[in-house]
GROMACS .gro file of C-alpha atoms in nm:
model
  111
    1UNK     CA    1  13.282  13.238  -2.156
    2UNK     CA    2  13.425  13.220  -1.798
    3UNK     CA    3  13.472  13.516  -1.615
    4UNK     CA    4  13.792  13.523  -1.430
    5UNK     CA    5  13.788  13.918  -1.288
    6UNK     CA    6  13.626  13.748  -0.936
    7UNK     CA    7  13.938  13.443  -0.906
    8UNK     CA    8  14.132  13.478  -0.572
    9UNK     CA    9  14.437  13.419  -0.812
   10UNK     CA   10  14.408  13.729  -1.013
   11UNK     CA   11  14.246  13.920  -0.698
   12UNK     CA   12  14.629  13.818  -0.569
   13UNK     CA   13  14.764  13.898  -0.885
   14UNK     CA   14  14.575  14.254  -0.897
   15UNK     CA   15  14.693  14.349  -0.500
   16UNK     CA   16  15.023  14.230  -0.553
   17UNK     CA   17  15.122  14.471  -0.910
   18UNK     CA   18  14.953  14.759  -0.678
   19UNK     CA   19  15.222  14.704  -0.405
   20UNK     CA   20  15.522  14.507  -0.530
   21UNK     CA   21  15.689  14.558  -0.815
   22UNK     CA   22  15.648  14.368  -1.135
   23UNK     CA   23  15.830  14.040  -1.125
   24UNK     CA   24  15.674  13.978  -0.722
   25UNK     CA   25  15.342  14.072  -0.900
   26UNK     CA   26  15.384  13.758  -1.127
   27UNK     CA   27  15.558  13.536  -0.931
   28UNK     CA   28  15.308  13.558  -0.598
   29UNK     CA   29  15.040  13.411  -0.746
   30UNK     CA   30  15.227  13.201  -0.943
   31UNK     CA   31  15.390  13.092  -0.611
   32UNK     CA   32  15.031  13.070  -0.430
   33UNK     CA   33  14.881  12.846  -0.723
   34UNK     CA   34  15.220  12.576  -0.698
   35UNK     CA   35  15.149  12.562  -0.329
   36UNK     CA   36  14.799  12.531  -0.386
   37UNK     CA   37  14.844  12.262  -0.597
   38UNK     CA   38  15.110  12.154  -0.352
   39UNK     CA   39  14.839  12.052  -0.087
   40UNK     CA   40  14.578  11.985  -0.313
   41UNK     CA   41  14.842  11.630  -0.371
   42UNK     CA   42  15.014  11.632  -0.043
   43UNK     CA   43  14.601  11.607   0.028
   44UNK     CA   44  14.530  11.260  -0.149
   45UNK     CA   45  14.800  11.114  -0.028
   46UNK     CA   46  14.729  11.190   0.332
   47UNK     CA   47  14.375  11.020   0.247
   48UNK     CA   48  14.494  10.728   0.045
   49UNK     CA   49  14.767  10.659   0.276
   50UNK     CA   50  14.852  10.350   0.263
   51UNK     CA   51  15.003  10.338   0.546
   52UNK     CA   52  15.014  10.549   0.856
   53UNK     CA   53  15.392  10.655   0.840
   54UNK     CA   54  15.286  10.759   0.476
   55UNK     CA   55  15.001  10.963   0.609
   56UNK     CA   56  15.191  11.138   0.899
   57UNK     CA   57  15.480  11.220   0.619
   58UNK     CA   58  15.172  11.386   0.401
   59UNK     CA   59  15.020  11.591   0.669
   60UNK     CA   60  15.409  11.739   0.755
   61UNK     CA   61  15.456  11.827   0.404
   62UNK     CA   62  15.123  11.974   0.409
   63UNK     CA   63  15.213  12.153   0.717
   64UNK     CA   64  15.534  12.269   0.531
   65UNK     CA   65  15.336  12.378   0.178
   66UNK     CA   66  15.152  12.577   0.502
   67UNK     CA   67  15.431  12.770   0.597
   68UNK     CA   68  15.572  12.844   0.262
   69UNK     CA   69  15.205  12.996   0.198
   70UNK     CA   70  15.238  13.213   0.493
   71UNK     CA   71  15.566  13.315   0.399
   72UNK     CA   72  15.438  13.439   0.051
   73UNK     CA   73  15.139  13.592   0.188
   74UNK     CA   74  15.374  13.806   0.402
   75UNK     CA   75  15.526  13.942   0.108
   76UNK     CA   76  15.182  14.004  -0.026
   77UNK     CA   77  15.092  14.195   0.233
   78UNK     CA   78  15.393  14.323   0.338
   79UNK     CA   79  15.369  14.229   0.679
   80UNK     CA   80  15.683  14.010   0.836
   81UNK     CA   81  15.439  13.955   1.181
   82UNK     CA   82  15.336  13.619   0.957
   83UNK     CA   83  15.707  13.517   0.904
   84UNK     CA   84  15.686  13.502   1.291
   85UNK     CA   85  15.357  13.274   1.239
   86UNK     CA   86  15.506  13.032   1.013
   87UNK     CA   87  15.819  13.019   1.255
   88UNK     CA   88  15.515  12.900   1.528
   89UNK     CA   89  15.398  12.670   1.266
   90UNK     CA   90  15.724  12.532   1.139
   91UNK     CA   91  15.824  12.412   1.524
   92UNK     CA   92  15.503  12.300   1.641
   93UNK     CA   93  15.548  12.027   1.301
   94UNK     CA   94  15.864  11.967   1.412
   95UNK     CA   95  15.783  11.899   1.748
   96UNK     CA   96  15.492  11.670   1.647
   97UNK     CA   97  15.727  11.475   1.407
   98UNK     CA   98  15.934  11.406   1.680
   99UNK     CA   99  15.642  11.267   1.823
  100UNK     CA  100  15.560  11.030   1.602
  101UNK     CA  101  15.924  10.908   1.558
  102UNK     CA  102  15.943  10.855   1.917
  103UNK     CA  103  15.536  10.658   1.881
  104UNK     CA  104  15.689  10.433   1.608
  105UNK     CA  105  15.980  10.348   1.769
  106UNK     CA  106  15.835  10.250   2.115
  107UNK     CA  107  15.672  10.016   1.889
  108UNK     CA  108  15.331  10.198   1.804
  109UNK     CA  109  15.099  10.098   1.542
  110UNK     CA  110  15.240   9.762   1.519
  111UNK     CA  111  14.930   9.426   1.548
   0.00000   0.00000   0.00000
């Protein structure tokens, strides 16, 4: 039989019914494992591409899973200082989409 007492999921699980009350103790791991999952896809497709707009459009959504993790992990630990992370995060993907807008429309990555 498996042993699941060492998982990160029910560590979560285990921190979170200790300090939240009991519907944030299920849905914050619940929550971590989607996202998890989230990039774990958003992952593939940034390696299978096909193309590079497809793989610049995975690595922003996997920059956005990012930032919805760090918002749930603030509620884990109670700490807002990592909403103002994921704020950091959230306009330094903006600003490199922009980037890459302005790349492909100057005509970059065209043969």
């Amino acid at each position: 039989m498996i042993d699941l007492s060492s998982t990160p999921m029910l560590a979560a699980a285990q921190l979170a019914s200790a300090t939240l009350g009991p519907v944030l103790a299920f849905a914050v791991p619940v929550a971590l494992g989607g996202l998890g999952l989230a990039i774990a896809l958003a992952s593939w497709r940034l390696l299978r591409g096909p193309s590079l707009p497809d793989r610049v459009v995975a690595l922003d959504l996997i920059g956005t899973i990012a930032v919805g993790a760090i918002a749930v992990y603030a509620i884990l630990e109670d700490e807002p200082i990592y909403l103002i992370v994921s704020v950091v995060v959230a306009l330094l993907m903006f600003i490199g989409t922009v980037a890459f807008a302005y790349y492909m429309q100057k005509g970059g990555g065209q043969k």
